[in-house]
Coordinates of C-alpha atoms and ligand atoms in Angstrom, one line a residue:
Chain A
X28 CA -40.8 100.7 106.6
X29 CA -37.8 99.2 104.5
X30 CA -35.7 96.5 105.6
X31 CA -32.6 96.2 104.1
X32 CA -30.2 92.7 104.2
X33 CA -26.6 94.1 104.4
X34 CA -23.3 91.4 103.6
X35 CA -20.0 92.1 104.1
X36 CA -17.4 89.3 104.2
X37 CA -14.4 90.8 101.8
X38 CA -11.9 91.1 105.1
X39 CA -12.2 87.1 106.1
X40 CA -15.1 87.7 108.5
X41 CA -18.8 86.9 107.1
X42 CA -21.0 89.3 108.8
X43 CA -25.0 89.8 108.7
X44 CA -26.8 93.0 109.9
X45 CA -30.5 94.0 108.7
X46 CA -30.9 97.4 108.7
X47 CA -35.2 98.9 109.1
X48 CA -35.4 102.2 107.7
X49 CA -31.8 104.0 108.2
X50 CA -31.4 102.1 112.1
X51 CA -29.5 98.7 112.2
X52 CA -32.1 96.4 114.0
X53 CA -29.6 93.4 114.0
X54 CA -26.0 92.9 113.4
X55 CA -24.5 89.4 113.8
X56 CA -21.0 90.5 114.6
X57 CA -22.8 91.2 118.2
X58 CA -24.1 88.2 118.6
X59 CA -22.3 85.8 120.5
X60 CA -23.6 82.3 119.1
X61 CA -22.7 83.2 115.6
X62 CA -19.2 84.2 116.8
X63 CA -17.2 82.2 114.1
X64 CA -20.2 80.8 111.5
X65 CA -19.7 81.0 107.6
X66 CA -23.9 80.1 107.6
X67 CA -25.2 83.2 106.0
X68 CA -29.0 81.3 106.3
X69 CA -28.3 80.6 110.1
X70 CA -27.4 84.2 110.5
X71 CA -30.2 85.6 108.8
X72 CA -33.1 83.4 110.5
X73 CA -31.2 84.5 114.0
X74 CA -31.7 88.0 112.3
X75 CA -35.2 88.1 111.3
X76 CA -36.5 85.9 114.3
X77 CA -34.2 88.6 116.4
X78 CA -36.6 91.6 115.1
X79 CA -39.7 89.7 114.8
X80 CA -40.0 89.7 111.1
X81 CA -39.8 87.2 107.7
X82 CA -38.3 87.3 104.5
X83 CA -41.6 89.2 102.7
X84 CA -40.3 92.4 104.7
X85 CA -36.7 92.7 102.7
X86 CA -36.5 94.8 99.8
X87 CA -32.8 95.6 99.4
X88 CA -30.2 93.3 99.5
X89 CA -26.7 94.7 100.0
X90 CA -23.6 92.5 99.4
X91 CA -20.0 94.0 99.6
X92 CA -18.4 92.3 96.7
X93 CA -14.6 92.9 97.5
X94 CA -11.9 92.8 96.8
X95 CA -10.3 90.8 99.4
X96 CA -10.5 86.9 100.5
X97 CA -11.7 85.2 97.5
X98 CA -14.3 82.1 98.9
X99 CA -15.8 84.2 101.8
X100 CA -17.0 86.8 98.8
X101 CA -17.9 84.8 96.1
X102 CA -20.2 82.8 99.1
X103 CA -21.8 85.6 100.2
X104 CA -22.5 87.0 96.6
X105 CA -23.7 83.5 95.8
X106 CA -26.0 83.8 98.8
X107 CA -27.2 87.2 98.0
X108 CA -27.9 86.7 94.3
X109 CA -29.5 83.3 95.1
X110 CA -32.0 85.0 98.1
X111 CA -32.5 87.8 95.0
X112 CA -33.5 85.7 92.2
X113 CA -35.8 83.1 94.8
X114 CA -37.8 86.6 96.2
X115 CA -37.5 89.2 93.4
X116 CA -35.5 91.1 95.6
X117 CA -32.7 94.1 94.3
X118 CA -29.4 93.0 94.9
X119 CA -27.0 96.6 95.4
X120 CA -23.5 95.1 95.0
X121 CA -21.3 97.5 96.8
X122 CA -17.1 97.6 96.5
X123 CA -14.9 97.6 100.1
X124 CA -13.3 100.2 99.1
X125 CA -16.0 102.3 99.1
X126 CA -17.3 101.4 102.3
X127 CA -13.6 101.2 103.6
X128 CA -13.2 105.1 102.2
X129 CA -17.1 106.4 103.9
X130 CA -16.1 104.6 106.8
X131 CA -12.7 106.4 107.8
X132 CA -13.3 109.6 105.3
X133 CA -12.3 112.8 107.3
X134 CA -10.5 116.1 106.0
X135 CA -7.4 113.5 104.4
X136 CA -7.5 111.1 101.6
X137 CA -7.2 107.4 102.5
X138 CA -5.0 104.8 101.2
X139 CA -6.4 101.6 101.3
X140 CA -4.4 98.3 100.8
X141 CA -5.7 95.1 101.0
X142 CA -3.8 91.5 100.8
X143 CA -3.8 89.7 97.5
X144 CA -1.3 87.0 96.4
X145 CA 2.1 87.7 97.0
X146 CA 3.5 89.5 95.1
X147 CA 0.4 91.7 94.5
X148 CA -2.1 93.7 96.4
X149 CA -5.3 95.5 96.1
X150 CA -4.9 99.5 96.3
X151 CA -7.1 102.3 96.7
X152 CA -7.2 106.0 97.1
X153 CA -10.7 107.2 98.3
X154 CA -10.6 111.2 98.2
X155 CA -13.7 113.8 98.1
X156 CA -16.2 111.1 98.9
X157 CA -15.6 108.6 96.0
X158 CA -13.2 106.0 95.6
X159 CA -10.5 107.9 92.8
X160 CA -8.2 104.5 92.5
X161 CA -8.5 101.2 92.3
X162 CA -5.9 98.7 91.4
X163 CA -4.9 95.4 91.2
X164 CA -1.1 95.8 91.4
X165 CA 2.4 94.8 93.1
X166 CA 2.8 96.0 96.8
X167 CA 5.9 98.1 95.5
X168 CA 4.3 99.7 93.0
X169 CA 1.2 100.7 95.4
X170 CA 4.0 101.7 98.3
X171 CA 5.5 103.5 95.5
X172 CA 2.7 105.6 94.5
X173 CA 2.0 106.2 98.4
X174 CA 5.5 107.8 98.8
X175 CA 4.5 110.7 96.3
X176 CA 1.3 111.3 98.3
X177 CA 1.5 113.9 101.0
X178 CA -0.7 112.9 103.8
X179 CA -3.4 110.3 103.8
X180 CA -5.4 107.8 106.7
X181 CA -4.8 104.1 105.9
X182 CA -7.1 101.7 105.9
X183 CA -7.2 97.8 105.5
X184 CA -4.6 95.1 106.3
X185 CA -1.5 95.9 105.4
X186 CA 1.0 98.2 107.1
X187 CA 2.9 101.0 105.5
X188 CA 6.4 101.6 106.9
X189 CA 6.9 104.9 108.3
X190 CA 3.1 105.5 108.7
X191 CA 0.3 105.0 111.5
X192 CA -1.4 101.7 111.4
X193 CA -4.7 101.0 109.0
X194 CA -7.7 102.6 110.7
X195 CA -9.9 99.7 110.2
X196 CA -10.3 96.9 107.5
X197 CA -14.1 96.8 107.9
X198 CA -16.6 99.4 107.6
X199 CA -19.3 99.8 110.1
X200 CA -23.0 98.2 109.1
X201 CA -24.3 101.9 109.9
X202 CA -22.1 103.2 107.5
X203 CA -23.4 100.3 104.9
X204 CA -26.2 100.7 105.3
X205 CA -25.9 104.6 104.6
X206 CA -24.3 103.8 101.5
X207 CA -27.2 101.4 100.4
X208 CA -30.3 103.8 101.4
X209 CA -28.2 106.6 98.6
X210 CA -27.4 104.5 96.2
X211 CA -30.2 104.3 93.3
X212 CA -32.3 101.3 93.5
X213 CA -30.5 98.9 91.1
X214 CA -32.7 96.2 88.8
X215 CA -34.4 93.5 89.3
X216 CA -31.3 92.1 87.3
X217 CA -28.5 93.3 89.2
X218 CA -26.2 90.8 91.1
X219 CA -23.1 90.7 92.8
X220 CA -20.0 90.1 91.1
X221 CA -16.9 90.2 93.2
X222 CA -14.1 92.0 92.2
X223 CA -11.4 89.6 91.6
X224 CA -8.0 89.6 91.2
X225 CA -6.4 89.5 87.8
X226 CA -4.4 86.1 87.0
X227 CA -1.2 86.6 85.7
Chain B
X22 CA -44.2 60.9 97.2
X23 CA -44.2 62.9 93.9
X24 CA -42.5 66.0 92.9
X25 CA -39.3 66.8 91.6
X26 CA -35.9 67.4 93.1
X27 CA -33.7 70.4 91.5
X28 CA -30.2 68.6 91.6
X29 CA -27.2 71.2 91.7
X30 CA -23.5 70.2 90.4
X31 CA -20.5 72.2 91.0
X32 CA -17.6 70.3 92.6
X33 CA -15.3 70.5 89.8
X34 CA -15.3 72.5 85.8
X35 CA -19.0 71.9 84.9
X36 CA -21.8 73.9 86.3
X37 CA -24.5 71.4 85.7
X38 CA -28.5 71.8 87.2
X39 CA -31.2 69.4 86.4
X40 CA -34.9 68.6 87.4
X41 CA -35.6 64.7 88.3
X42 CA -38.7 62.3 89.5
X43 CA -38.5 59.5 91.9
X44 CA -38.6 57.1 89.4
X45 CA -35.2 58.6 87.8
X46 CA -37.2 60.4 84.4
X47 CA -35.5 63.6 83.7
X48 CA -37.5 66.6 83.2
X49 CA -34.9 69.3 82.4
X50 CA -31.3 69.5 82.7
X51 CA -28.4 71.9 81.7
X52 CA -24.9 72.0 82.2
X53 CA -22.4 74.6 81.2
X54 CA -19.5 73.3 80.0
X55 CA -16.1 75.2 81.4
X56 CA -13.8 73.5 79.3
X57 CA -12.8 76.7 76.8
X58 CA -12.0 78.2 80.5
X59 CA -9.5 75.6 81.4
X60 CA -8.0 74.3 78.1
X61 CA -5.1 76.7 77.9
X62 CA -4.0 75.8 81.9
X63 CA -4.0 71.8 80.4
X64 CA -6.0 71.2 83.9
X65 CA -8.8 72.8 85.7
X66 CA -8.1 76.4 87.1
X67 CA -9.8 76.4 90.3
X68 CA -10.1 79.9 91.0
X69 CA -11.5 80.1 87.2
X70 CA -13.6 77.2 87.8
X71 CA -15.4 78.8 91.1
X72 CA -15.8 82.6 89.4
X73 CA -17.5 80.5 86.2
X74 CA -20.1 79.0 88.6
X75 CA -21.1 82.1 90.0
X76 CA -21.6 82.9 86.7
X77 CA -23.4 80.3 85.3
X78 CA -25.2 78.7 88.4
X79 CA -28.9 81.0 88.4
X80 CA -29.4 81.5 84.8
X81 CA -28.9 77.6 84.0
X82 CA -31.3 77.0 87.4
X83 CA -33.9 79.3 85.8
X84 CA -33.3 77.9 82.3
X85 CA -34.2 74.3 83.6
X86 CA -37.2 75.5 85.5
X87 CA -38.4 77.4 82.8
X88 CA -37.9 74.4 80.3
X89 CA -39.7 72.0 82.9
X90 CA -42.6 75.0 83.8
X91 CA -41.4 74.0 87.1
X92 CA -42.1 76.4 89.9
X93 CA -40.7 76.3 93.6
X94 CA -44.1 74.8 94.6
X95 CA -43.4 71.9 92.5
X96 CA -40.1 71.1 94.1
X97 CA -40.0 68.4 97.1
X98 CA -35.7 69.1 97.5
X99 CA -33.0 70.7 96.4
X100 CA -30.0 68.6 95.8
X101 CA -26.5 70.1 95.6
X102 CA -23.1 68.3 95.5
X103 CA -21.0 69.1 98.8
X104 CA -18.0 66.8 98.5
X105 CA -16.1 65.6 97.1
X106 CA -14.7 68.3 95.1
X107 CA -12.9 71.7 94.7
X108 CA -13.5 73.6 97.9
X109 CA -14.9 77.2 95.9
X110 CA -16.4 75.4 93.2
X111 CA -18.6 73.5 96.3
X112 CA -19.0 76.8 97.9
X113 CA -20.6 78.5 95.0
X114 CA -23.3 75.5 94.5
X115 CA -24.1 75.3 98.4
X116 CA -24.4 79.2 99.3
X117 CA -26.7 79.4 96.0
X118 CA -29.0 76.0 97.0
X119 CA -29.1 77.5 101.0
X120 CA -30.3 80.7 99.5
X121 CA -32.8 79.0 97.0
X122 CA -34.1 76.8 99.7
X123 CA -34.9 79.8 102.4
X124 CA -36.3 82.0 99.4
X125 CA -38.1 78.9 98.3
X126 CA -39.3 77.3 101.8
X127 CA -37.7 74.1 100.1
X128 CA -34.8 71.4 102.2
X129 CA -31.9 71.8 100.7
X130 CA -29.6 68.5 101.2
X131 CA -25.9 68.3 100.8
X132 CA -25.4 65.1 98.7
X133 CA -21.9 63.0 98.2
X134 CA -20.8 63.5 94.7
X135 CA -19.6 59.7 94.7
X136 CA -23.3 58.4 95.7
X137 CA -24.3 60.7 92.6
X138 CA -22.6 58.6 90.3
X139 CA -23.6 55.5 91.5
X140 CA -27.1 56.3 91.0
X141 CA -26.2 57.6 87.7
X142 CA -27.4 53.7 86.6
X143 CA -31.0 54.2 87.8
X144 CA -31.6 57.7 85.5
X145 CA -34.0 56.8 82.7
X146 CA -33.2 53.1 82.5
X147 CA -33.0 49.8 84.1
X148 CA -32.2 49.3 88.0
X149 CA -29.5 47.7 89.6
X150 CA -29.7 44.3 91.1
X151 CA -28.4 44.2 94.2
X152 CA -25.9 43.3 95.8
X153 CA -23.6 45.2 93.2
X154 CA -19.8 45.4 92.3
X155 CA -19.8 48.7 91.3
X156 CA -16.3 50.4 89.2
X157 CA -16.1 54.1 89.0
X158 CA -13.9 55.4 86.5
X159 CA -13.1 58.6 85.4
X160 CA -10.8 61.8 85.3
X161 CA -12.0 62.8 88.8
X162 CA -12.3 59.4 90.5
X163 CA -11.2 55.4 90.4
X164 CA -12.6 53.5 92.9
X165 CA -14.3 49.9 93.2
X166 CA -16.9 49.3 95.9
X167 CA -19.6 46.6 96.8
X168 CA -23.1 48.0 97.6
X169 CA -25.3 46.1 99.3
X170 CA -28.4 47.9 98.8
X171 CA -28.9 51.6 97.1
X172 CA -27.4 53.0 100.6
X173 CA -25.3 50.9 102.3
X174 CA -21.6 50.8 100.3
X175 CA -18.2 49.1 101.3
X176 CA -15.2 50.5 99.5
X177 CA -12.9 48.6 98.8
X178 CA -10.5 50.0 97.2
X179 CA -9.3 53.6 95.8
X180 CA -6.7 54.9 93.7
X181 CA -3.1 56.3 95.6
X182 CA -2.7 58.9 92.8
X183 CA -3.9 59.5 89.6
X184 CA -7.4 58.7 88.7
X185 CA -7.6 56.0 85.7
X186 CA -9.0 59.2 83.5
X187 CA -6.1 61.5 84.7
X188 CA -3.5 59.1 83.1
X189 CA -5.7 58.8 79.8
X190 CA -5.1 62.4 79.5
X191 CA -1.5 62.8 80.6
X192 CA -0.5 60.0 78.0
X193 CA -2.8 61.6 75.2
X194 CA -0.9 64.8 76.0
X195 CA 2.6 62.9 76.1
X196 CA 1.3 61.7 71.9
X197 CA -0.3 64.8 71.0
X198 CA -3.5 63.5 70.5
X199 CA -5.7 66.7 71.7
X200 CA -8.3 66.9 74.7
X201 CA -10.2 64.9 75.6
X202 CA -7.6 62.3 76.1
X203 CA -9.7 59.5 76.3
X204 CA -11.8 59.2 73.1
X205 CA -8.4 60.2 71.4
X206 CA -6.3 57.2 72.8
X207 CA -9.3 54.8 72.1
X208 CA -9.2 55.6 69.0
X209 CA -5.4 55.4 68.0
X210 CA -5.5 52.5 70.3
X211 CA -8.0 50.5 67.7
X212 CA -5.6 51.5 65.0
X213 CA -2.2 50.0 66.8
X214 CA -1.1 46.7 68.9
X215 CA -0.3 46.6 72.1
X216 CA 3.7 45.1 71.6
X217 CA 5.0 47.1 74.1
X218 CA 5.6 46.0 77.9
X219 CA 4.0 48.5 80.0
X220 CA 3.8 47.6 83.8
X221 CA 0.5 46.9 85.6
X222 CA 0.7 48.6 89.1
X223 CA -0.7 46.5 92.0
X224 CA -2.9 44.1 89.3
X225 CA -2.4 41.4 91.7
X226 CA -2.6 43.1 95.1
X227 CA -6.0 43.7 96.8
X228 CA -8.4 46.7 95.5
X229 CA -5.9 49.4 95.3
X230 CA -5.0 51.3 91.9
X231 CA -2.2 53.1 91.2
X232 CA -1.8 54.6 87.4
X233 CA 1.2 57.3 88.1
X234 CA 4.2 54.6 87.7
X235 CA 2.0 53.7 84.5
X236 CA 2.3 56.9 83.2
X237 CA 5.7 57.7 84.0
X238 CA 6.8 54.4 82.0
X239 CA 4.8 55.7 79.0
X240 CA 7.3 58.9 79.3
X241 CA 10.2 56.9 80.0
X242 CA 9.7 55.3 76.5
X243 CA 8.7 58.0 74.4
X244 CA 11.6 59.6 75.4
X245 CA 14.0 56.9 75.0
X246 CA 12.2 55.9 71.6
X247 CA 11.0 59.1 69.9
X248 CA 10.2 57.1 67.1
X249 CA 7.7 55.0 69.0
X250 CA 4.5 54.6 66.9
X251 CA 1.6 56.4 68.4
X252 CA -1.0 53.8 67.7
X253 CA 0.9 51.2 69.1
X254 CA 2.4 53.2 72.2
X255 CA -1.6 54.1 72.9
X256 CA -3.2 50.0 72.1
X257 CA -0.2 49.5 75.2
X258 CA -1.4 51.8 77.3
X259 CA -5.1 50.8 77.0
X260 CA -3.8 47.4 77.4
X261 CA -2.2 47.8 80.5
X262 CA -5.4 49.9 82.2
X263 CA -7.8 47.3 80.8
X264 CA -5.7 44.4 82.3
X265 CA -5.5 46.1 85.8
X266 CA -9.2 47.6 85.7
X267 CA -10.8 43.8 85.0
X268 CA -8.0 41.9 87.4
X269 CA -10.0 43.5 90.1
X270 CA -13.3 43.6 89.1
X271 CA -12.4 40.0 88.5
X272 CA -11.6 39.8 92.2
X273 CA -14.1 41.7 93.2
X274 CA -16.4 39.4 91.9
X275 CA -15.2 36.1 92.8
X276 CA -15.6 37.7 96.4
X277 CA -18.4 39.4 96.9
X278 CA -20.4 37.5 95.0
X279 CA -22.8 40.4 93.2
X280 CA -26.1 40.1 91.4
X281 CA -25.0 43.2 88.8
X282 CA -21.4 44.9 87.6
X283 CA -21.7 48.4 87.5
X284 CA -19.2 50.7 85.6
X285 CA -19.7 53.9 85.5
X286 CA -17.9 57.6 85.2
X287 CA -16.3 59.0 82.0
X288 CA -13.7 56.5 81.1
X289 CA -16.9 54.0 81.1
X290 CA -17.3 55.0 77.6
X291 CA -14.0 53.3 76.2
X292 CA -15.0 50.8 73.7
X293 CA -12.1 48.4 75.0
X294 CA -13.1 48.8 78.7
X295 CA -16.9 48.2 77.7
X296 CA -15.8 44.8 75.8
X297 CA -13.4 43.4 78.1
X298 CA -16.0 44.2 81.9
X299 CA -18.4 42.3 79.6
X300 CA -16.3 39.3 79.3
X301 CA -15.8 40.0 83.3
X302 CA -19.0 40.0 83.9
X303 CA -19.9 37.1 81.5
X304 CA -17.7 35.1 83.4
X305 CA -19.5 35.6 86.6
X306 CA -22.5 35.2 85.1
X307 CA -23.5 38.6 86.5
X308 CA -25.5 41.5 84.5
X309 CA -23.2 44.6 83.9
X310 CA -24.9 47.7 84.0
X311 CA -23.4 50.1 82.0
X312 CA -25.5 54.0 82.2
X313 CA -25.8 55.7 78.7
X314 CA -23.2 58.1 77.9
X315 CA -24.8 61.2 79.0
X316 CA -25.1 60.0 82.8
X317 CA -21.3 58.8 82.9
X318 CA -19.5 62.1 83.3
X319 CA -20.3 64.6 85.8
X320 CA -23.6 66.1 85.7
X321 CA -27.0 67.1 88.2
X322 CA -29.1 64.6 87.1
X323 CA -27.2 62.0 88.9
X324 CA -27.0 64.3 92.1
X325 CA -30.7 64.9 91.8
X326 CA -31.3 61.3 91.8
X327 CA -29.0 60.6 94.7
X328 CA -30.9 63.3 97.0
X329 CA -34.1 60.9 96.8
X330 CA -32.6 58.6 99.0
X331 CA -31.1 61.4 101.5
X332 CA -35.1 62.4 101.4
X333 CA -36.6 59.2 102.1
X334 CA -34.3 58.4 104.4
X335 CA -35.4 61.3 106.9
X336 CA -31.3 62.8 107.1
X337 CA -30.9 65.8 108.1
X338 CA -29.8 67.9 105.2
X339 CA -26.4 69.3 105.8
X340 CA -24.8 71.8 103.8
X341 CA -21.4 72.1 105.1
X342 CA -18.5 71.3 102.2
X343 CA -16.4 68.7 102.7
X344 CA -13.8 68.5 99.4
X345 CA -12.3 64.9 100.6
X346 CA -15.9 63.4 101.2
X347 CA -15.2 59.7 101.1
X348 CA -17.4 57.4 99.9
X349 CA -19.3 55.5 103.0
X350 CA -20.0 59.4 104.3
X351 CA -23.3 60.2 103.1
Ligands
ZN19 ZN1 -17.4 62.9 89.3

């Protein structure tokens, strides 16, 4: 059975979960003495001793590459490509915003915005299963867009006057891991580049 | 004990990765130069800087590996850089080495950027005598420290701004002479004579270096005298950093009472600093050890060749960054 290395650390939290066939085996946001750690190795020995297994079992590695804080991404994409390139192991490099979108996704479209430096922020409209927006732009100009738009869920960190709070800013390592197990099997190439923000 | 150590360098604009024997022979190295990145900001971008690493760091640590016909099995450490330095630059190199060494089943240390360059000397020529007075110079650091063996080091003194390298650039910026700074200023500096007073901050107290007010009186007098010749306002300025670099490697001399001067880092390469620590060191009667250009500016050979002590002496390898590592910290 697959075992698949799932990252996510594009809301400020590094997280670690290891997914065996389509069932999350491990997940270190539950485990209490990694509460706080930035040590993706420490998390992923925990991991693997956790479910009784080594780094010859992984053949998908899945790294959300942003956007959102700027170190705690690039580290975990420097972690995943690094494990990648010293095992032959696939990286998938997979956007928040589409995990953000899968996560919440009901019968609305979802607004998601996301802190970048003032005065800008990242913005996203996830509709029929796909993300349909992405930009890197000021908070107005997203806030203005979002005032033409009907109804919608919000998701991510930042609160939009007038409207329920953000659903979540992180997606759930089930739903991750869903994403990974459907996406095609990217190259022995493939890395994860995080989506940065553009300097003015 | 044989083998090789894969040295990583990223604290700053140069992703750098190189392959290096105890005995300080380099196999393979590579570094990718950012400096086309940062040219335009007149500094180093750090955001820039850290994306470029990611960029650059796996295809230059498979491009040395290939060049060596290295393989992981070959490797006794990896070496990488953890202070000081930029704190996303250091990121990059440390989550990549943590990552090479679990895929590889190979220690990874965390290695103090300073004690890199102080074994710079030992790469591919001649070894220190010790004790040693040893002079780092360059656009990241300016320090003076006495080692008393190839571990133990006493600093005695830093800089409280700018770094001796720093001000070489400002000033060359200040006369339009282009980047690098340094080269550029040595060179008009050979042309001109040093007639103008320039101040030499804290040349006669202790170990401490300060080169801001130094700059700052540069600008003072460009501005007052546009018409100030180039040549002669740069031979000043090198005059000035020369005066205060040797006062206290004259002092540090007289005190500790070294078996070698060592000067190393970029600035180590200015003809006028060369000549006068010779006359220093002559003095004293002391050998001065001064590390072929290639080794004097940042680079992962020097790193590599610092993690062989860290090895031998059984520490346990530690890969959290620390950006303001100091000196005696290993
Ligand atoms: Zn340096």
């Amino acid at each position: 059975m697959t075992l698949t290395l799932l990252i996510q650390a594009s809301n400020g939290v590094p997280s670690l979960a290891l997914g065996r066939g389509d069932e999350i085996v491990f997940d270190s946001a539950a485990e209490e003495t990694l509460s706080g750690s930035r040590d993706y190795r420490l998390m992923l020995e925990t991991g693997l001793a956790a479910i009784g297994s080594d780094l010859s079992e992984i053949t998908l590695i899945a790294c959300d590459i942003g956007p959102g804080g700027l170190g705690v991404t690039r580290t975990a994409a420097a972690f995943a490509n690094g494990l990648s390139f010293a095992r032959s192991i696939p990286v998938l490099p997979l956007p928040a915003f589409e995990l953000l979108g899968a996560e919440v996704a009901r019968d609305k479209p979802i607004a998601i915005l996301r802190r970048a430096a003032r005065p800008h922020v990242h913005f996203g409209i996830y509709a029929d299963g796909k993300l349909a927006l992405y930009e890197h732009c000021t908070e107005q100009n997203a806030l203005d867009q979002l005032s033409d738009m009907e109804d919608y869920d919000l998701a991510g960190n930042i609160e939009v006057a007038g409207h329920i709070a953000p659903v979540t800013n992180k997606a759930t390592m089930e739903t991750m891991l869903r994403l990974a197990l459907s996406a095609p099997t990217p190259g022995p190439e493939s890395r994860a580049w995080p989506i940065v923000e553009v300097l003015e | 004990m044989s083998g090789l150590i894969l040295g990583i360098e990223t604290s700053c604009d140069d992703t750098s990765v190189a392959l290096v024997d105890r005995t300080g022979h380099v196999a393979a190295i590579r570094t990718v130069s950012q400096f086309e990145i940062h040219e335009a900001f007149g500094g180093v971008y750090p955001e820039l800087a850290s994306r470029a690493h990611l960029e650059a760091i796996l295809p230059t640590v498979e491009g040395v590996m290939a060049e060596a016909s290295v393989t992981p099995s070959d490797l006794t450490a990896i070496g990488v850089t953890r202070g000081p330095g930029l704190i996303g630059s250091l990121l990059v190199g440390l989550a990549t080495a943590e990552a090479l060494s679990m895929g590889w089943n190979v220690p990874a240390y965390g290695v103090n950027h300073l004690r890199g360059h102080i074994r710079s000397v030992e790469l591919e020529s001649g070894r220190t005598e010790f004790p040693a007075v040893i002079m780092l110079v360059s656009g990241g650091h300016t320090l003076i420290a006495e080692l008393k063996d190839a571990w133990s080091y006493r600093l005695l003194g830093t800089t409280r701004d700018d770094s001796v390298g720093e001000s070489y650039d400002k000033v060359a910026r200040m006369l339009s002479l282009g980047m690098p700074g340094g080269p550029a200023i040595d060179r008009a500096a050979k042309l001109g004579t040093p007639v103008l007073r320039l101040p030499r901050p804290m040349k006669n107290e202790g170990y401490e270096f300060s080169f801001s007010g130094l700059k700052s009186s540069v600008a003072r007098h460009i501005e007052q005298h546009p018409e100030v010749s180039i040549e002669d306002m740069s031979a000043s300025f090198v005059a000035a950093c020369v005066d205060v670099l040797t006062a206290k490697a004259d002092r540090a001399l007289d005190e500790c009472k070294p078996r070698s001067l060592v000067i190393v880092g970029g600035v180590a390469a200015s003809p006028q600093i060369r000549d006068a620590m010779t006359e220093v060191a002559n003095k004293y009667g002391v050998e001065l050890c001064l590390p072929p250009m290639k080794w004097a500016t940042d680079n992962a050979a020097m790193i590599a060749m610092a993690t062989w002590d860290y090895v031998e002496r059984g520490l346990q390898p530690d890969l959290m960054p620390k950006p303001n590592l100091s000196l005696e910290t290993p």
